[in-house]
Short mmCIF file of C-alpha atoms in Angstrom, two decimals:
data_model
loop_
_atom_site.label_atom_id
_atom_site.label_comp_id
_atom_site.label_asym_id
_atom_site.label_seq_id
_atom_site.Cartn_x
_atom_site.Cartn_y
_atom_site.Cartn_z
CA MET A 476 127.75 104.93 123.18
CA SER A 477 129.50 103.88 119.87
CA LYS A 478 127.57 103.76 116.70
CA SER A 479 129.57 101.74 114.30
CA GLN A 480 128.81 102.07 110.60
CA THR A 481 129.44 99.62 107.85
CA ARG A 482 132.56 99.58 105.78
CA THR A 483 132.55 100.99 102.35
CA ASN A 484 131.97 98.19 99.75
CA PRO A 485 133.94 99.10 96.59
CA VAL A 486 132.58 96.07 94.69
CA ALA A 487 128.98 96.15 95.57
CA GLY A 488 128.10 98.87 92.85
CA LEU A 489 129.94 96.79 90.20
CA ARG A 490 128.08 93.62 91.23
CA ARG A 491 124.67 95.46 91.29
CA THR A 492 125.47 96.82 87.74
CA ALA A 493 126.38 93.32 86.58
CA ILE A 494 123.17 91.61 87.73
CA ALA A 495 120.90 94.56 87.00
CA ALA A 496 119.54 92.89 83.95
CA GLY A 497 118.50 89.92 85.85
CA VAL A 498 116.71 91.73 88.78
CA MET A 499 113.04 91.61 89.55
CA ALA A 500 111.22 94.84 90.24
CA ALA A 501 108.97 93.27 92.97
CA VAL A 502 111.92 92.09 95.15
CA GLY A 503 114.85 94.17 93.91
CA LEU A 504 115.83 91.73 91.31
CA GLY A 505 114.19 93.32 87.73
CA GLY A 506 114.42 92.83 84.10
CA PRO A 507 114.66 89.76 81.87
CA ALA A 508 116.04 86.55 83.26
CA VAL A 509 119.34 85.10 81.98
CA SER A 510 118.65 82.52 79.08
CA VAL A 511 119.98 79.07 79.66
CA ALA A 512 118.75 75.63 78.60
CA ASP A 513 115.80 74.43 80.58
CA GLU A 514 116.95 72.03 83.22
CA GLY A 515 113.66 71.85 85.23
CA PRO A 516 112.75 73.81 88.25
CA ILE A 517 115.34 75.05 90.80
CA LYS A 518 114.43 73.44 94.06
CA VAL A 519 114.53 75.59 97.12
CA GLY A 520 114.31 73.95 100.64
CA ILE A 521 112.47 75.64 103.51
CA LEU A 522 113.28 74.14 106.88
CA HIS A 523 111.01 75.78 109.46
CA SER A 524 108.96 74.31 112.31
CA LEU A 525 105.24 74.55 111.60
CA SER A 526 104.16 72.75 114.73
CA GLY A 527 105.48 72.36 118.33
CA THR A 528 106.89 75.17 120.48
CA MET A 529 108.64 77.12 117.84
CA ALA A 530 105.60 77.31 115.42
CA ILE A 531 104.75 80.53 116.87
CA SER A 532 107.94 82.13 115.37
CA GLU A 533 108.82 80.00 112.53
CA THR A 534 105.51 79.62 110.63
CA SER A 535 105.74 83.34 109.41
CA LEU A 536 109.15 82.60 108.09
CA ARG A 537 107.78 79.81 105.89
CA ASP A 538 105.05 82.03 104.73
CA VAL A 539 107.44 85.07 103.73
CA ALA A 540 109.89 82.74 102.08
CA LEU A 541 106.92 81.37 99.89
CA MET A 542 105.84 84.95 99.16
CA THR A 543 109.34 85.96 98.00
CA ILE A 544 109.69 82.67 95.87
CA GLN A 545 106.36 83.50 94.38
CA GLN A 546 107.42 87.02 93.56
CA ILE A 547 110.59 85.65 91.66
CA ASN A 548 108.47 83.14 89.73
CA GLU A 549 105.94 85.81 88.74
CA GLN A 550 108.91 87.79 86.96
CA GLY A 551 110.17 84.74 85.16
CA GLY A 552 112.16 82.72 87.66
CA LEU A 553 115.86 82.67 87.65
CA LEU A 554 118.09 81.64 84.59
CA GLY A 555 114.82 80.82 82.76
CA ARG A 556 113.68 78.38 85.49
CA GLU A 557 110.98 78.46 88.10
CA LEU A 558 111.60 78.21 91.62
CA GLU A 559 109.95 75.18 93.30
CA PRO A 560 109.79 75.34 97.14
CA VAL A 561 110.09 72.16 99.11
CA VAL A 562 108.56 72.60 102.50
CA MET A 563 109.50 70.61 105.63
CA ASP A 564 108.25 70.67 109.21
CA PRO A 565 110.82 69.59 111.64
CA ALA A 566 107.99 69.95 114.46
CA SER A 567 110.39 71.79 116.86
CA ASP A 568 112.41 68.59 117.21
CA TRP A 569 116.06 69.24 116.86
CA PRO A 570 117.44 66.04 115.55
CA ARG A 571 114.54 66.15 112.95
CA TYR A 572 116.24 69.45 111.50
CA ALA A 573 119.34 67.19 110.64
CA GLU A 574 117.21 64.40 109.15
CA GLN A 575 115.13 66.69 107.09
CA GLY A 576 118.13 68.75 105.96
CA ARG A 577 119.60 65.58 104.73
CA GLU A 578 116.39 64.70 102.91
CA LEU A 579 116.13 68.04 101.20
CA LEU A 580 119.73 67.69 99.91
CA GLU A 581 119.89 64.06 98.95
CA ARG A 582 116.33 63.13 98.13
CA HIS A 583 114.93 66.38 96.83
CA GLU A 584 118.27 67.81 95.60
CA VAL A 585 117.54 71.34 96.64
CA ASP A 586 120.16 74.00 95.66
CA VAL A 587 119.61 75.99 98.70
CA ILE A 588 117.87 75.90 102.21
CA PHE A 589 116.42 78.77 104.08
CA GLY A 590 115.65 77.65 107.58
CA SER A 591 116.07 77.15 111.36
CA TRP A 592 115.34 79.47 114.21
CA THR A 593 117.00 78.12 117.35
CA SER A 594 120.69 77.69 117.48
CA VAL A 595 120.33 74.11 118.51
CA SER A 596 118.44 73.47 115.24
CA ARG A 597 121.11 75.23 113.34
CA GLU A 598 123.71 73.27 115.02
CA ALA A 599 121.91 70.06 114.26
CA VAL A 600 121.82 70.53 110.54
CA LEU A 601 125.26 72.18 110.18
CA PRO A 602 127.15 68.86 110.14
CA VAL A 603 124.91 67.73 107.24
CA LEU A 604 125.38 70.82 105.30
CA GLU A 605 129.27 70.53 105.62
CA GLU A 606 129.17 66.87 104.78
CA LEU A 607 127.04 67.26 101.47
CA ASN A 608 128.25 70.76 100.75
CA GLY A 609 124.79 72.20 101.09
CA LEU A 610 124.08 75.86 101.39
CA MET A 611 121.75 77.37 104.10
CA PHE A 612 120.63 80.93 104.85
CA TYR A 613 120.00 81.42 108.57
CA PRO A 614 117.65 84.24 109.42
CA VAL A 615 117.70 84.67 113.12
CA GLN A 616 119.73 86.53 115.68
CA TYR A 617 122.10 84.14 117.46
CA GLU A 618 124.96 84.03 119.86
CA GLY A 619 127.91 84.24 117.28
CA GLU A 620 131.01 81.96 118.04
CA GLU A 621 130.50 80.37 114.73
CA SER A 622 131.20 81.02 110.95
CA SER A 623 130.60 78.15 108.71
CA ARG A 624 131.54 77.84 105.03
CA ASN A 625 128.08 76.47 104.33
CA ILE A 626 125.92 79.02 106.10
CA PHE A 627 125.14 82.64 105.48
CA TYR A 628 123.86 84.28 108.59
CA THR A 629 121.31 87.04 107.95
CA GLY A 630 120.38 87.66 111.52
CA ALA A 631 122.23 89.59 113.96
CA ALA A 632 125.47 88.65 115.81
CA PRO A 633 125.77 89.73 119.49
CA ASN A 634 127.55 93.14 118.63
CA GLN A 635 124.47 93.84 116.37
CA GLN A 636 121.84 93.19 118.95
CA THR A 637 122.51 92.11 122.64
CA ILE A 638 125.65 94.17 123.33
CA PRO A 639 124.30 97.59 121.91
CA ALA A 640 121.05 96.72 123.89
CA VAL A 641 123.02 96.27 127.18
CA GLU A 642 124.84 99.51 126.62
CA TYR A 643 121.61 101.35 126.09
CA LEU A 644 120.09 100.01 129.30
CA MET A 645 123.22 101.13 131.15
CA SER A 646 123.02 104.68 129.62
CA GLU A 647 121.09 107.50 131.25
CA GLU A 648 118.78 107.44 128.23
CA GLY A 649 118.07 103.75 128.66
CA GLY A 650 117.42 103.94 132.45
CA GLY A 651 120.88 103.65 133.89
CA ALA A 652 120.71 100.08 135.06
CA GLU A 653 123.30 98.82 137.55
CA ARG A 654 122.00 95.28 138.00
CA PHE A 655 121.02 92.73 135.41
CA TYR A 656 118.67 89.70 135.63
CA LEU A 657 119.43 87.25 132.72
CA VAL A 658 116.54 84.90 132.03
CA GLY A 659 116.53 82.44 129.11
CA THR A 660 115.58 79.12 127.78
CA ASP A 661 118.11 76.49 128.58
CA TYR A 662 120.11 75.92 125.21
CA VAL A 663 123.09 77.29 123.43
CA PHE A 664 121.87 80.69 122.33
CA PRO A 665 120.87 82.13 125.73
CA ARG A 666 123.70 80.57 127.54
CA THR A 667 126.39 81.73 125.08
CA THR A 668 124.81 85.00 124.77
CA ASN A 669 124.60 85.52 128.39
CA ARG A 670 128.16 84.43 128.63
CA ILE A 671 129.02 87.17 126.50
CA VAL A 672 126.85 89.70 128.18
CA ARG A 673 128.50 88.71 131.71
CA ALA A 674 131.94 89.26 130.30
CA PHE A 675 130.87 92.56 128.77
CA LEU A 676 129.26 93.75 132.15
CA ASN A 677 132.31 92.52 134.13
CA HIS A 678 134.48 94.56 131.59
CA HIS A 679 132.53 97.68 132.45
CA GLY A 680 132.76 97.26 136.24
CA VAL A 681 129.52 95.33 136.95
CA SER A 682 130.26 92.55 139.50
CA ASP A 683 128.83 89.09 139.41
CA ASP A 684 126.99 89.94 142.69
CA ASP A 685 124.90 92.29 140.50
CA ILE A 686 124.15 89.70 137.78
CA GLU A 687 121.62 86.88 138.10
CA GLU A 688 121.30 84.08 135.59
CA VAL A 689 118.33 81.66 135.37
CA TYR A 690 117.24 79.15 132.66
CA PHE A 691 114.10 77.16 131.89
CA PRO A 692 113.41 74.23 129.51
CA PHE A 693 111.51 74.77 126.22
CA GLU A 694 107.68 75.06 126.74
CA HIS A 695 108.16 76.09 130.41
CA SER A 696 104.97 77.91 131.36
CA ASP A 697 105.12 78.71 135.18
CA PHE A 698 107.05 81.85 135.69
CA GLN A 699 105.28 83.12 139.01
CA SER A 700 108.25 82.40 141.24
CA LEU A 701 110.78 83.80 138.62
CA VAL A 702 109.04 87.27 138.39
CA GLY A 703 108.86 87.44 142.16
CA ASP A 704 112.60 86.82 142.29
CA ILE A 705 113.08 89.56 139.78
CA ARG A 706 111.25 91.93 141.90
CA SER A 707 113.34 91.04 144.89
CA PHE A 708 116.51 91.25 142.96
CA ALA A 709 115.57 94.81 141.79
CA ASP A 710 115.43 96.01 145.49
CA GLY A 711 119.21 96.03 145.37
CA GLY A 712 119.42 98.83 142.83
CA PRO A 713 118.29 99.93 139.26
CA THR A 714 117.77 96.61 137.37
CA ALA A 715 117.07 95.65 133.91
CA VAL A 716 115.98 92.11 132.55
CA ILE A 717 117.67 90.60 129.47
CA ASN A 718 115.17 88.07 128.06
CA THR A 719 116.46 85.25 125.88
CA VAL A 720 113.46 83.05 126.32
CA ASN A 721 112.38 81.52 123.07
CA GLY A 722 109.15 79.88 121.74
CA ASP A 723 105.61 80.07 123.20
CA SER A 724 107.09 80.16 126.62
CA ASN A 725 107.31 83.95 126.14
CA VAL A 726 103.44 84.21 126.27
CA ALA A 727 103.51 82.84 129.85
CA PHE A 728 106.49 84.91 130.86
CA TYR A 729 104.98 88.26 129.71
CA GLN A 730 101.48 87.24 131.20
CA GLU A 731 103.24 86.86 134.50
CA LEU A 732 105.02 90.02 134.16
CA ALA A 733 101.63 91.83 133.70
CA ASN A 734 99.93 89.63 136.44
CA GLN A 735 102.67 91.01 139.00
CA GLY A 736 102.77 94.52 137.69
CA ILE A 737 106.21 94.76 136.59
CA ASP A 738 106.38 98.26 135.15
CA ALA A 739 108.75 99.06 132.29
CA ILE A 740 109.86 102.19 134.15
CA ASP A 741 110.92 100.38 137.27
CA ILE A 742 112.26 97.05 135.76
CA PRO A 743 112.63 97.26 132.03
CA VAL A 744 112.56 93.91 130.21
CA LEU A 745 114.47 93.88 127.06
CA ALA A 746 114.00 90.75 124.77
CA THR A 747 116.17 89.38 122.02
CA SER A 748 113.61 86.86 120.66
CA VAL A 749 110.26 88.54 121.11
CA GLY A 750 109.05 90.57 118.11
CA GLU A 751 105.69 91.46 116.53
CA GLU A 752 104.56 87.83 115.77
CA GLU A 753 105.09 86.82 119.39
CA LEU A 754 103.18 89.71 120.66
CA ARG A 755 100.26 89.09 118.37
CA GLY A 756 99.06 86.47 120.84
CA MET A 757 99.31 88.65 124.06
CA ASP A 758 97.62 91.48 125.68
CA THR A 759 100.14 94.26 125.21
CA GLY A 760 98.38 96.86 127.24
CA PRO A 761 100.35 95.90 130.54
CA LEU A 762 103.61 95.53 128.54
CA VAL A 763 103.92 99.09 127.22
CA GLY A 764 107.29 100.31 127.53
CA HIS A 765 109.22 97.02 127.72
CA LEU A 766 111.91 96.69 125.06
CA ALA A 767 113.22 94.60 122.26
CA ALA A 768 116.46 94.82 120.22
CA TRP A 769 116.40 93.96 116.62
CA ASN A 770 117.46 95.15 113.16
CA TYR A 771 113.94 95.80 111.85
CA PHE A 772 110.48 96.66 113.18
CA MET A 773 107.18 96.72 111.23
CA SER A 774 106.54 100.17 112.46
CA ILE A 775 109.66 101.60 110.64
CA ASP A 776 108.56 104.43 108.28
CA THR A 777 110.42 104.10 105.02
CA PRO A 778 109.27 103.58 101.47
CA GLU A 779 110.86 100.18 101.23
CA ASN A 780 109.13 99.02 104.40
CA GLU A 781 105.75 100.33 103.15
CA LYS A 782 106.20 98.38 99.97
CA PHE A 783 107.24 95.21 101.95
CA VAL A 784 104.21 95.39 104.46
CA SER A 785 101.88 96.07 101.70
CA THR A 786 103.04 93.19 99.52
CA TRP A 787 102.99 90.88 102.67
CA MET A 788 99.35 91.91 103.54
CA ASP A 789 98.24 91.35 99.95
CA TYR A 790 99.81 88.00 100.05
CA VAL A 791 98.13 87.10 103.21
CA GLU A 792 94.82 88.06 101.82
CA ALA A 793 95.33 86.17 98.52
CA GLU A 794 96.58 83.08 100.18
CA GLY A 795 93.99 83.12 102.84
CA LEU A 796 96.61 82.82 105.65
CA SER A 797 95.30 82.31 109.20
CA GLY A 798 95.24 85.54 111.19
CA GLY A 799 94.31 87.45 108.06
CA SER A 800 94.55 91.32 108.68
CA ASP A 801 96.08 90.73 111.92
CA ARG A 802 99.19 89.32 110.49
CA VAL A 803 102.50 91.24 111.01
CA THR A 804 106.01 91.44 109.68
CA ASN A 805 109.02 91.22 112.01
CA ASP A 806 112.80 91.02 111.89
CA PRO A 807 113.44 87.34 110.94
CA MET A 808 110.89 87.75 108.24
CA GLU A 809 112.92 90.67 106.84
CA ALA A 810 116.09 88.71 107.28
CA THR A 811 114.54 85.71 105.47
CA HIS A 812 113.38 88.05 102.63
CA ILE A 813 116.87 89.57 102.44
CA GLY A 814 118.49 86.18 102.27
CA ILE A 815 116.35 84.93 99.34
CA ARG A 816 116.94 88.11 97.49
CA MET A 817 120.73 87.96 98.05
CA TRP A 818 120.89 84.25 96.88
CA ALA A 819 118.82 85.01 93.72
CA GLN A 820 121.12 87.89 92.85
CA ALA A 821 124.11 85.59 93.36
CA VAL A 822 122.61 82.92 91.12
CA LEU A 823 122.12 85.36 88.42
CA GLN A 824 125.70 86.74 88.89
CA ALA A 825 127.07 83.18 88.83
CA GLY A 826 124.79 82.07 85.94
CA THR A 827 124.29 78.67 87.82
CA THR A 828 122.96 77.29 90.85
CA ASP A 829 126.14 75.49 91.70
CA VAL A 830 126.70 75.84 95.54
CA ASP A 831 130.46 76.77 95.13
CA ALA A 832 129.92 79.35 92.40
CA VAL A 833 126.94 80.87 94.18
CA ARG A 834 128.68 81.05 97.46
CA GLN A 835 131.40 83.14 95.83
CA ALA A 836 128.89 85.28 94.37
CA VAL A 837 127.08 86.01 97.64
CA TYR A 838 130.07 87.81 99.02
CA GLY A 839 129.49 91.68 98.69
CA GLN A 840 125.86 91.36 97.41
CA CYS A 841 123.65 94.22 98.66
CA VAL A 842 119.99 94.84 98.70
CA ASP A 843 117.73 97.88 99.62
CA ALA A 844 116.06 96.31 102.62
CA PRO A 845 112.78 97.16 104.33
CA SER A 846 114.50 98.69 107.17
CA GLY A 847 115.54 101.71 104.86
CA PHE A 848 119.21 100.81 104.74
CA GLU A 849 121.33 99.23 101.96
CA ILE A 850 122.11 95.80 103.52
CA CYS A 851 125.32 94.17 102.32
CA MET A 852 126.85 90.70 102.83
CA ASP A 853 130.35 91.05 104.33
CA GLU A 854 133.22 90.13 101.92
CA GLU A 855 134.73 87.83 104.47
CA ASN A 856 132.65 86.50 107.39
CA HIS A 857 129.24 85.14 105.93
CA HIS A 858 127.38 87.77 107.96
CA LEU A 859 125.37 90.89 107.02
CA HIS A 860 126.16 94.59 107.92
CA LYS A 861 122.91 95.50 109.79
CA PRO A 862 121.59 98.44 111.77
CA VAL A 863 120.78 97.98 115.55
CA ILE A 864 117.31 99.37 116.65
CA ILE A 865 115.76 99.21 120.08
CA GLY A 866 111.97 99.56 120.18
CA GLU A 867 109.26 99.92 123.05
CA ILE A 868 106.17 97.87 123.07
CA GLN A 869 103.17 99.89 122.17
CA PRO A 870 99.45 99.21 123.17
CA ASP A 871 98.66 97.91 119.60
CA GLY A 872 101.46 95.34 119.75
CA GLN A 873 103.87 97.25 117.49
CA PHE A 874 107.22 98.75 118.67
CA ALA A 875 108.16 102.32 118.70
CA PRO A 876 111.98 102.85 117.86
CA VAL A 877 113.67 104.69 120.68
CA TRP A 878 117.28 104.20 119.67
CA GLU A 879 119.20 103.14 116.60
CA THR A 880 122.68 103.33 115.11
CA ASP A 881 123.56 105.83 112.45
CA GLY A 882 124.06 102.86 109.88
CA PRO A 883 124.61 99.24 109.43
CA VAL A 884 127.08 97.67 111.78
CA ARG A 885 129.55 94.84 110.65
CA ALA A 886 129.06 91.65 112.36
CA GLU A 887 131.71 90.43 114.75
CA PRO A 888 131.10 86.44 114.83
CA TRP A 889 133.76 86.08 117.51
CA SER A 890 133.31 88.13 120.66
CA GLU A 891 136.14 90.45 121.96
CA TYR A 892 134.74 89.91 125.43
CA LEU A 893 135.67 86.21 125.64
CA GLU A 894 139.17 85.21 126.16
CA ASP A 895 138.91 82.01 124.14
CA SER A 896 137.34 84.06 121.10
CA ARG A 897 138.94 87.30 120.76
CA ASP A 898 141.80 86.33 118.81
CA LYS A 899 139.75 84.15 116.34
CA VAL A 900 139.09 85.29 112.81
CA ALA A 901 136.25 84.51 110.42
CA ASN A 902 137.39 85.06 107.01
CA TRP A 903 136.53 82.87 104.15
CA ARG A 904 138.84 84.57 101.59
CA TYR A 905 142.38 83.63 100.79
CA PRO A 906 144.80 83.33 102.68
CA TRP A 907 142.60 82.76 105.81
CA VAL A 908 139.84 80.56 104.33
CA CYS A 909 138.34 79.56 107.68
CA GLY A 910 135.75 80.51 110.24
CA ASP A 911 137.71 80.20 113.48
CA CYS A 912 141.44 80.67 112.66
CA THR A 913 144.10 82.64 114.72
CA GLU A 914 146.38 82.17 111.83
CA PRO A 915 145.87 82.04 107.96
CA THR A 916 145.32 78.60 106.51
CA TYR A 917 147.48 79.21 103.56
CA GLU A 918 151.01 80.83 103.79
CA LEU A 919 153.04 80.82 100.57
CA ASP A 920 156.46 82.24 100.27
CA PHE A 921 157.14 83.46 96.72
#
């Protein structure tokens, strides 16, 4: 199994040196802020569902964003100005993401948005961002097949999560799966991800007869017949389940796995959207050994993560957040934290909150992340270089890492396994300046 590593970033050190005077100790940004005329607070939009089916996942992203913003303000803000969060609740209603995204940009005049979880919510707000030249950091793993000038993707692309996970399941170490049951929520992320997975499996000799693909609507809660079908399918040979179910439906799905005694040794279930926060509402005893693929787990033993978790738990206690000491950290929370830090560094480097200037300054930004790796924004494609980590569910609701890459992997927004994508390039630098080109946008003959 290949373990790709990040490309060397020759400008990262220069950029970090240039902004070191404006970096805050608590979030990797320390020292005095740049002095400019007071223009009032810098408004930061937070666009996450705090109600509805996605609240189980998105509420913690709102909370960690507010924590990181508070840290920045405690160190004097940015450019001598305080950050003012503007929090919205799209209530798991996809058109409302577009409506509230427009409200954030036009009415509240925010300089940046941190938000969305599902791809359908990201796709809803994307036209608004492009129309109004807004900037959003999107913190969740997704299906790829996109690179917008107005979004920085701090979650994983398929080659940083799903594809390495399938490779692991096919390996002797991962159980040697020969058949794959793909179950997901019926929307763009699961369907596109599974299209890539199917193409990858076909490329490696797995026939369509050994792949089953099933989808359910959001908020679906009856998985009894599905789990029975999985058991029957597994009679045909070593089987693994790839779970792209999203939202609180995962609680019902995993409960049914437990009810029917689906053992991780016999039929491992690997999730792409279940982390510590989702497990917090489950009895994880019967789920021990099932898997998830992410770029960060709360259980990672690094000084950076110890500090991140400690700061988070102190914040939970100080703010009296629901759940108290049972609250956890997870991958999209780390991605949110990284995104805010990168944006803040870019603002300091640019000396302004102007979207076009900040966007240019984001390229090549690096932070020492809780995962223990130096995580950098790619110079071209608006995605992070991230490690890939596969973890097993433990009785306490945490994950024990069982496999990881040697270092961060460069994201590939367009999949090499899809015929209509493999020749596309995401490169926002001259002469390409596009997210889905097969030829450069500009070609000058001097």
